[in-house]
Structures are given as C-alpha cells and as structure tokens.
Amino acid sequence: MGLDGSTRPSFLVYGPIGSGLTSALQAFRERGFLTVSGGGFDAIARYLQMAEAEHKPIAIAPDMHPAQTDPDSVKVAWQDLKTAYPPLKLLYLSTPTDTLIKRYAGD
C-alpha cells in the first residue's frame, strides 16, 4: 500500500544526468503523482510527509550527482528512508554511454 492509502507506492527516482529523469517525472505527474525535482536526501522525508498530508503518491528525483555522492552515505540514507516509509520504491534509470554521447553530441 502506498503513502496515500492506495495501492500506488511512492518512488525515489535516481540516475545519471541524461537518463530520462525529467521524462520519468512527467510520466508520474500524468498519472496523478506529486513530483519533486531537486533537494538532497535530507529533504526527501519532508516531501514524503507533504505527500501523506495531501493523500497522494509522490515521485522524487533528488539532486545528487552520482559521481559526487558517497555510495555509503546514499546506502545509509536509503535504508533510513525505507525504515520510515516502507512503501517507498527506488527507480534507478540507466542509459548506455553511446546513447548519452549521441544525445549530447549535437549531431
């Protein structure tokens, strides 16, 4: 069961720049989710509380550059969030390197 009492879970959407985060958030928005882009792990709990208050599921894309984020810190923060909000799901977006190169090469 989701945060809003429905069967829809809320999502933490994460991935490298160019992997489709903006498109994913738009798809969630079109399906009635609250969406938030930006903020770090410290802001996620506040966003989840906001969604609970509005009785809506939420998709959150935190502002964390994977190359600048300590994996151990992310793991601890994720475990803390899952303990506090068990229905929260992680959606990791990935894109092959050649696709990213084509996307940003400007051909």
PDB file of C-alpha atoms in Angstrom:
ATOM      1  CA  MET A   1       0.000   0.000   0.000  1.00  0.00           C
ATOM      2  CA  GLY A   2       1.249   3.479  -0.830  1.00  0.00           C
ATOM      3  CA  LEU A   3       1.731   6.501   1.407  1.00  0.00           C
ATOM      4  CA  ASP A   4      -1.666   7.809   0.327  1.00  0.00           C
ATOM      5  CA  GLY A   5      -3.527   4.651   1.393  1.00  0.00           C
ATOM      6  CA  SER A   6      -3.871   3.484  -2.209  1.00  0.00           C
ATOM      7  CA  THR A   7      -2.108   0.593  -3.882  1.00  0.00           C
ATOM      8  CA  ARG A   8       0.292   3.007  -5.621  1.00  0.00           C
ATOM      9  CA  PRO A   9       3.699   3.252  -3.948  1.00  0.00           C
ATOM     10  CA  SER A  10       5.757   6.428  -3.966  1.00  0.00           C
ATOM     11  CA  PHE A  11       9.103   6.484  -5.781  1.00  0.00           C
ATOM     12  CA  LEU A  12      12.598   7.823  -5.387  1.00  0.00           C
ATOM     13  CA  VAL A  13      13.780   8.302  -8.987  1.00  0.00           C
ATOM     14  CA  TYR A  14      17.541   8.322  -9.415  1.00  0.00           C
ATOM     15  CA  GLY A  15      20.047   8.114 -12.242  1.00  0.00           C
ATOM     16  CA  PRO A  16      22.752   9.929 -14.134  1.00  0.00           C
ATOM     17  CA  ILE A  17      22.121  13.157 -15.997  1.00  0.00           C
ATOM     18  CA  GLY A  18      20.606  12.301 -19.374  1.00  0.00           C
ATOM     19  CA  SER A  19      18.977   9.059 -18.222  1.00  0.00           C
ATOM     20  CA  GLY A  20      15.440  10.393 -18.534  1.00  0.00           C
ATOM     21  CA  LEU A  21      14.685  11.807 -15.081  1.00  0.00           C
ATOM     22  CA  THR A  22      12.606  14.686 -16.467  1.00  0.00           C
ATOM     23  CA  SER A  23      10.620  12.350 -18.719  1.00  0.00           C
ATOM     24  CA  ALA A  24      10.045   9.916 -15.859  1.00  0.00           C
ATOM     25  CA  LEU A  25       8.755  12.676 -13.572  1.00  0.00           C
ATOM     26  CA  GLN A  26       6.411  13.889 -16.330  1.00  0.00           C
ATOM     27  CA  ALA A  27       5.025  10.348 -16.707  1.00  0.00           C
ATOM     28  CA  PHE A  28       4.415  10.145 -12.953  1.00  0.00           C
ATOM     29  CA  ARG A  29       2.746  13.588 -12.971  1.00  0.00           C
ATOM     30  CA  GLU A  30       0.414  12.475 -15.774  1.00  0.00           C
ATOM     31  CA  ARG A  31      -0.640   9.567 -13.559  1.00  0.00           C
ATOM     32  CA  GLY A  32      -1.606  11.784 -10.632  1.00  0.00           C
ATOM     33  CA  PHE A  33       1.605  11.714  -8.612  1.00  0.00           C
ATOM     34  CA  LEU A  34       3.051  14.738  -6.903  1.00  0.00           C
ATOM     35  CA  THR A  35       6.533  15.233  -8.336  1.00  0.00           C
ATOM     36  CA  VAL A  36       9.594  16.937  -6.903  1.00  0.00           C
ATOM     37  CA  SER A  37      12.939  17.513  -8.562  1.00  0.00           C
ATOM     38  CA  GLY A  38      15.871  18.676  -6.502  1.00  0.00           C
ATOM     39  CA  GLY A  39      16.972  18.659  -2.912  1.00  0.00           C
ATOM     40  CA  GLY A  40      19.113  16.046  -1.238  1.00  0.00           C
ATOM     41  CA  PHE A  41      18.288  13.086   0.936  1.00  0.00           C
ATOM     42  CA  ASP A  42      17.702  15.429   3.879  1.00  0.00           C
ATOM     43  CA  ALA A  43      14.679  16.937   2.060  1.00  0.00           C
ATOM     44  CA  ILE A  44      13.093  13.651   0.981  1.00  0.00           C
ATOM     45  CA  ALA A  45      11.410  12.935   4.330  1.00  0.00           C
ATOM     46  CA  ARG A  46       9.735  16.371   4.174  1.00  0.00           C
ATOM     47  CA  TYR A  47       8.484  15.661   0.652  1.00  0.00           C
ATOM     48  CA  LEU A  48       7.100  12.294   1.773  1.00  0.00           C
ATOM     49  CA  GLN A  49       5.284  13.954   4.684  1.00  0.00           C
ATOM     50  CA  MET A  50       3.821  16.501   2.267  1.00  0.00           C
ATOM     51  CA  ALA A  51       2.517  13.700   0.046  1.00  0.00           C
ATOM     52  CA  GLU A  52       0.974  11.934   3.039  1.00  0.00           C
ATOM     53  CA  ALA A  53      -0.802  15.149   4.055  1.00  0.00           C
ATOM     54  CA  GLU A  54      -2.218  15.527   0.537  1.00  0.00           C
ATOM     55  CA  HIS A  55      -3.072  11.804   0.289  1.00  0.00           C
ATOM     56  CA  LYS A  56      -1.185  11.432  -2.977  1.00  0.00           C
ATOM     57  CA  PRO A  57       1.722   9.276  -4.091  1.00  0.00           C
ATOM     58  CA  ILE A  58       4.913  11.144  -4.918  1.00  0.00           C
ATOM     59  CA  ALA A  59       7.878  10.689  -7.240  1.00  0.00           C
ATOM     60  CA  ILE A  60      11.040  12.420  -6.038  1.00  0.00           C
ATOM     61  CA  ALA A  61      14.183  12.970  -8.125  1.00  0.00           C
ATOM     62  CA  PRO A  62      16.797  14.183  -5.646  1.00  0.00           C
ATOM     63  CA  ASP A  63      19.551  16.491  -6.825  1.00  0.00           C
ATOM     64  CA  MET A  64      22.525  14.186  -6.400  1.00  0.00           C
ATOM     65  CA  HIS A  65      25.254  13.818  -8.980  1.00  0.00           C
ATOM     66  CA  PRO A  66      26.285  10.139  -8.816  1.00  0.00           C
ATOM     67  CA  ALA A  67      29.996  10.938  -9.224  1.00  0.00           C
ATOM     68  CA  GLN A  68      29.844  13.376  -6.294  1.00  0.00           C
ATOM     69  CA  THR A  69      27.778  11.220  -3.937  1.00  0.00           C
ATOM     70  CA  ASP A  70      29.393   8.871  -1.454  1.00  0.00           C
ATOM     71  CA  PRO A  71      27.809   5.416  -2.057  1.00  0.00           C
ATOM     72  CA  ASP A  72      27.932   4.534   1.649  1.00  0.00           C
ATOM     73  CA  SER A  73      26.047   7.713   2.577  1.00  0.00           C
ATOM     74  CA  VAL A  74      23.414   7.010  -0.068  1.00  0.00           C
ATOM     75  CA  LYS A  75      23.016   3.441   1.198  1.00  0.00           C
ATOM     76  CA  VAL A  76      22.530   4.572   4.808  1.00  0.00           C
ATOM     77  CA  ALA A  77      20.082   7.312   3.786  1.00  0.00           C
ATOM     78  CA  TRP A  78      18.094   4.855   1.630  1.00  0.00           C
ATOM     79  CA  GLN A  79      17.909   2.328   4.489  1.00  0.00           C
ATOM     80  CA  ASP A  80      16.684   5.061   6.849  1.00  0.00           C
ATOM     81  CA  LEU A  81      14.005   6.129   4.359  1.00  0.00           C
ATOM     82  CA  LYS A  82      12.859   2.530   3.790  1.00  0.00           C
ATOM     83  CA  THR A  83      12.559   2.036   7.553  1.00  0.00           C
ATOM     84  CA  ALA A  84      10.475   5.196   7.947  1.00  0.00           C
ATOM     85  CA  TYR A  85       8.475   4.736   4.700  1.00  0.00           C
ATOM     86  CA  PRO A  86       8.300   1.014   3.812  1.00  0.00           C
ATOM     87  CA  PRO A  87       6.158   1.504   0.660  1.00  0.00           C
ATOM     88  CA  LEU A  88       8.810   3.773  -0.919  1.00  0.00           C
ATOM     89  CA  LYS A  89      10.324   2.251  -4.075  1.00  0.00           C
ATOM     90  CA  LEU A  90      13.586   3.063  -5.831  1.00  0.00           C
ATOM     91  CA  LEU A  91      13.519   3.555  -9.597  1.00  0.00           C
ATOM     92  CA  TYR A  92      17.052   3.740 -10.982  1.00  0.00           C
ATOM     93  CA  LEU A  93      17.264   4.972 -14.565  1.00  0.00           C
ATOM     94  CA  SER A  94      20.202   3.953 -16.686  1.00  0.00           C
ATOM     95  CA  THR A  95      21.268   4.843 -20.193  1.00  0.00           C
ATOM     96  CA  PRO A  96      24.047   3.256 -22.249  1.00  0.00           C
ATOM     97  CA  THR A  97      27.081   5.503 -22.732  1.00  0.00           C
ATOM     98  CA  ASP A  98      26.735   5.518 -26.533  1.00  0.00           C
ATOM     99  CA  THR A  99      23.154   6.800 -26.211  1.00  0.00           C
ATOM    100  CA  LEU A 100      24.285   9.612 -23.931  1.00  0.00           C
ATOM    101  CA  ILE A 101      27.060  10.565 -26.340  1.00  0.00           C
ATOM    102  CA  LYS A 102      24.611  10.685 -29.252  1.00  0.00           C
ATOM    103  CA  ARG A 103      22.132  12.702 -27.171  1.00  0.00           C
ATOM    104  CA  TYR A 104      24.656  15.380 -26.251  1.00  0.00           C
ATOM    105  CA  ALA A 105      26.980  15.340 -29.304  1.00  0.00           C
ATOM    106  CA  GLY A 106      24.761  17.851 -31.116  1.00  0.00           C
ATOM    107  CA  ASP A 107      24.692  15.985 -34.441  1.00  0.00           C
TER     108      ASP A 107
END
